[in-house]
């Protein structure tokens, strides 16, 4: 289990495949293993060396229950890239991982060759701020929802109507969500970062080629907010994938992987 001491923490990561490196960054509460079901096989088959990591806050990486900032997490990824000696490299992030990726591309473009931003945004609107505040208040009140109820709420927030209406698929999703571990102190610290500052003007300074992937049924980072990021970053490409919610890379991995691999392997990426 590779664990390195970087940026003041113990950071866990995994590697697969050989070739040009791709670093993959997950969202709030998720470990790097989530990528291994669909995205890691697609990228290794395309000839890439894939590095997945557990973000600060997610064991076995240091949980840092005292709290941390988005820039701390950007520093973690930068330090890992430097430790492995793979910069500039391709970086893929989803949700909170996309926030980290776009901030890394802005502050350390020397480390990023190309970036894929999945389910991202560059500001926090009223509804997303309200959702974050409500979830933090619920957590801090010590309220423990029945696991099946929590699974249903997560499904409604994260999946598309197409998946929600598929009884067989939903049985599997609900079982998976119900078995997910409760949020620990590190995940609670990550929740604070969902209220992203307004960063669109800053992102006009990102010099790295970027691909934004949005999902038409995403309630957590809706497509119009992702479109704003693509419009802000000079030359960024934008892809809207229908029939998917926030977990679109799991709901329709074939389409997501096709867009991602084509962008990362394009002639300009070499």
Tab-separated table of C-alpha atoms in Angstrom, residues 95-220:
chain	number	residue	atom	x	y	z
A	95	UNK	CA	-16.793	17.201	-8.264
A	96	UNK	CA	-14.481	18.283	-5.399
A	97	UNK	CA	-11.714	16.563	-7.354
A	98	UNK	CA	-12.504	18.822	-10.305
A	99	UNK	CA	-12.280	21.889	-8.051
A	100	UNK	CA	-8.820	20.696	-6.995
A	101	UNK	CA	-7.820	20.028	-10.603
A	102	UNK	CA	-8.835	23.437	-11.923
A	103	UNK	CA	-7.101	25.216	-9.046
A	104	UNK	CA	-3.980	23.117	-9.667
A	105	UNK	CA	-4.067	24.012	-13.373
A	106	UNK	CA	-4.305	27.681	-12.398
A	107	UNK	CA	-1.615	27.795	-9.713
A	108	UNK	CA	0.785	25.117	-10.995
A	109	UNK	CA	0.404	24.831	-14.769
A	110	UNK	CA	3.953	23.477	-14.855
A	111	UNK	CA	2.574	20.256	-13.346
A	112	UNK	CA	-0.496	19.824	-15.580
A	113	UNK	CA	-0.341	18.869	-19.260
A	114	UNK	CA	-4.106	18.450	-19.776
A	115	UNK	CA	-7.069	18.433	-17.389
A	116	UNK	CA	-10.478	16.745	-17.449
A	117	UNK	CA	-13.040	18.427	-15.194
A	118	UNK	CA	-16.056	16.201	-14.507
A	119	UNK	CA	-19.187	17.557	-12.788
A	120	UNK	CA	-17.556	20.843	-11.877
A	121	UNK	CA	-18.521	24.443	-11.206
A	122	UNK	CA	-16.772	27.743	-10.570
A	123	UNK	CA	-19.128	29.284	-8.025
A	124	UNK	CA	-21.747	28.350	-5.454
A	125	UNK	CA	-25.344	29.328	-6.143
A	126	UNK	CA	-28.081	29.689	-3.537
A	127	UNK	CA	-29.413	26.129	-3.730
A	128	UNK	CA	-25.992	24.429	-3.620
A	129	UNK	CA	-25.039	26.628	-0.622
A	130	UNK	CA	-28.301	25.705	1.124
A	131	UNK	CA	-27.746	21.988	0.498
A	132	UNK	CA	-24.235	22.182	1.945
A	133	UNK	CA	-25.363	24.114	5.033
A	134	UNK	CA	-28.213	21.675	5.644
A	135	UNK	CA	-25.950	18.624	5.369
A	136	UNK	CA	-23.364	20.164	7.695
A	137	UNK	CA	-26.048	21.068	10.252
A	138	UNK	CA	-27.444	17.539	10.112
A	139	UNK	CA	-24.003	16.014	10.600
A	140	UNK	CA	-23.006	18.381	13.409
A	141	UNK	CA	-26.279	17.742	15.235
A	142	UNK	CA	-25.222	14.113	15.551
A	143	UNK	CA	-28.308	12.895	13.716
A	144	UNK	CA	-27.863	9.387	12.290
A	145	UNK	CA	-30.352	8.642	9.538
A	146	UNK	CA	-31.478	5.043	9.103
A	147	UNK	CA	-29.092	3.542	6.520
A	148	UNK	CA	-31.839	2.734	4.006
A	149	UNK	CA	-33.288	6.229	4.233
A	150	UNK	CA	-29.826	7.763	3.771
A	151	UNK	CA	-29.323	5.503	0.747
A	152	UNK	CA	-32.588	6.670	-0.838
A	153	UNK	CA	-31.720	10.346	-0.321
A	154	UNK	CA	-28.281	9.807	-1.826
A	155	UNK	CA	-29.790	8.068	-4.839
A	156	UNK	CA	-32.261	10.901	-5.438
A	157	UNK	CA	-29.458	13.483	-5.301
A	158	UNK	CA	-26.842	11.617	-7.295
A	159	UNK	CA	-28.541	9.557	-10.010
A	160	UNK	CA	-30.549	10.348	-13.124
A	161	UNK	CA	-34.294	9.665	-13.578
A	162	UNK	CA	-33.276	7.020	-16.110
A	163	UNK	CA	-31.456	5.071	-13.393
A	164	UNK	CA	-34.025	5.830	-10.695
A	165	UNK	CA	-36.727	4.292	-12.895
A	166	UNK	CA	-34.711	1.102	-13.497
A	167	UNK	CA	-35.802	-1.236	-10.711
A	168	UNK	CA	-33.016	-3.769	-11.184
A	169	UNK	CA	-30.302	-1.121	-11.271
A	170	UNK	CA	-31.772	0.693	-8.277
A	171	UNK	CA	-31.701	-2.446	-6.135
A	172	UNK	CA	-27.936	-2.608	-6.655
A	173	UNK	CA	-27.397	1.119	-6.109
A	174	UNK	CA	-29.411	1.175	-2.886
A	175	UNK	CA	-27.539	-1.833	-1.520
A	176	UNK	CA	-24.244	-0.143	-2.365
A	177	UNK	CA	-25.224	3.159	-0.758
A	178	UNK	CA	-26.601	1.440	2.342
A	179	UNK	CA	-23.300	-0.342	2.906
A	180	UNK	CA	-21.227	2.834	2.523
A	181	UNK	CA	-19.439	3.866	5.727
A	182	UNK	CA	-20.703	6.846	7.697
A	183	UNK	CA	-18.940	10.165	7.231
A	184	UNK	CA	-15.829	10.422	9.377
A	185	UNK	CA	-14.118	13.571	10.681
A	186	UNK	CA	-12.122	13.983	7.492
A	187	UNK	CA	-15.198	13.817	5.291
A	188	UNK	CA	-16.833	16.406	7.537
A	189	UNK	CA	-13.878	18.707	6.859
A	190	UNK	CA	-14.311	18.124	3.113
A	191	UNK	CA	-17.964	19.176	3.329
A	192	UNK	CA	-16.910	22.724	4.202
A	193	UNK	CA	-15.215	23.018	0.803
A	194	UNK	CA	-18.438	22.549	-1.171
A	195	UNK	CA	-19.216	26.251	-0.775
A	196	UNK	CA	-16.719	27.161	-3.480
A	197	UNK	CA	-15.832	30.832	-3.827
A	198	UNK	CA	-16.700	32.620	-7.075
A	199	UNK	CA	-13.670	31.670	-9.195
A	200	UNK	CA	-14.819	32.112	-12.792
A	201	UNK	CA	-12.855	35.286	-13.425
A	202	UNK	CA	-9.711	33.656	-12.038
A	203	UNK	CA	-10.188	30.641	-14.298
A	204	UNK	CA	-9.755	32.883	-17.338
A	205	UNK	CA	-6.076	32.645	-16.436
A	206	UNK	CA	-5.837	28.850	-16.738
A	207	UNK	CA	-3.333	28.184	-19.548
A	208	UNK	CA	-3.814	24.392	-19.594
A	209	UNK	CA	-6.035	22.618	-22.186
A	210	UNK	CA	-9.195	21.495	-20.395
A	211	UNK	CA	-12.130	19.215	-21.121
A	212	UNK	CA	-15.282	19.867	-19.087
A	213	UNK	CA	-17.764	16.981	-18.839
A	214	UNK	CA	-21.229	17.796	-17.484
A	215	UNK	CA	-24.282	15.629	-16.833
A	216	UNK	CA	-27.742	16.750	-17.906
A	217	UNK	CA	-29.489	15.475	-14.748
A	218	UNK	CA	-26.848	16.515	-12.209
A	219	UNK	CA	-28.453	18.156	-9.169
A	220	UNK	CA	-25.230	18.641	-7.200
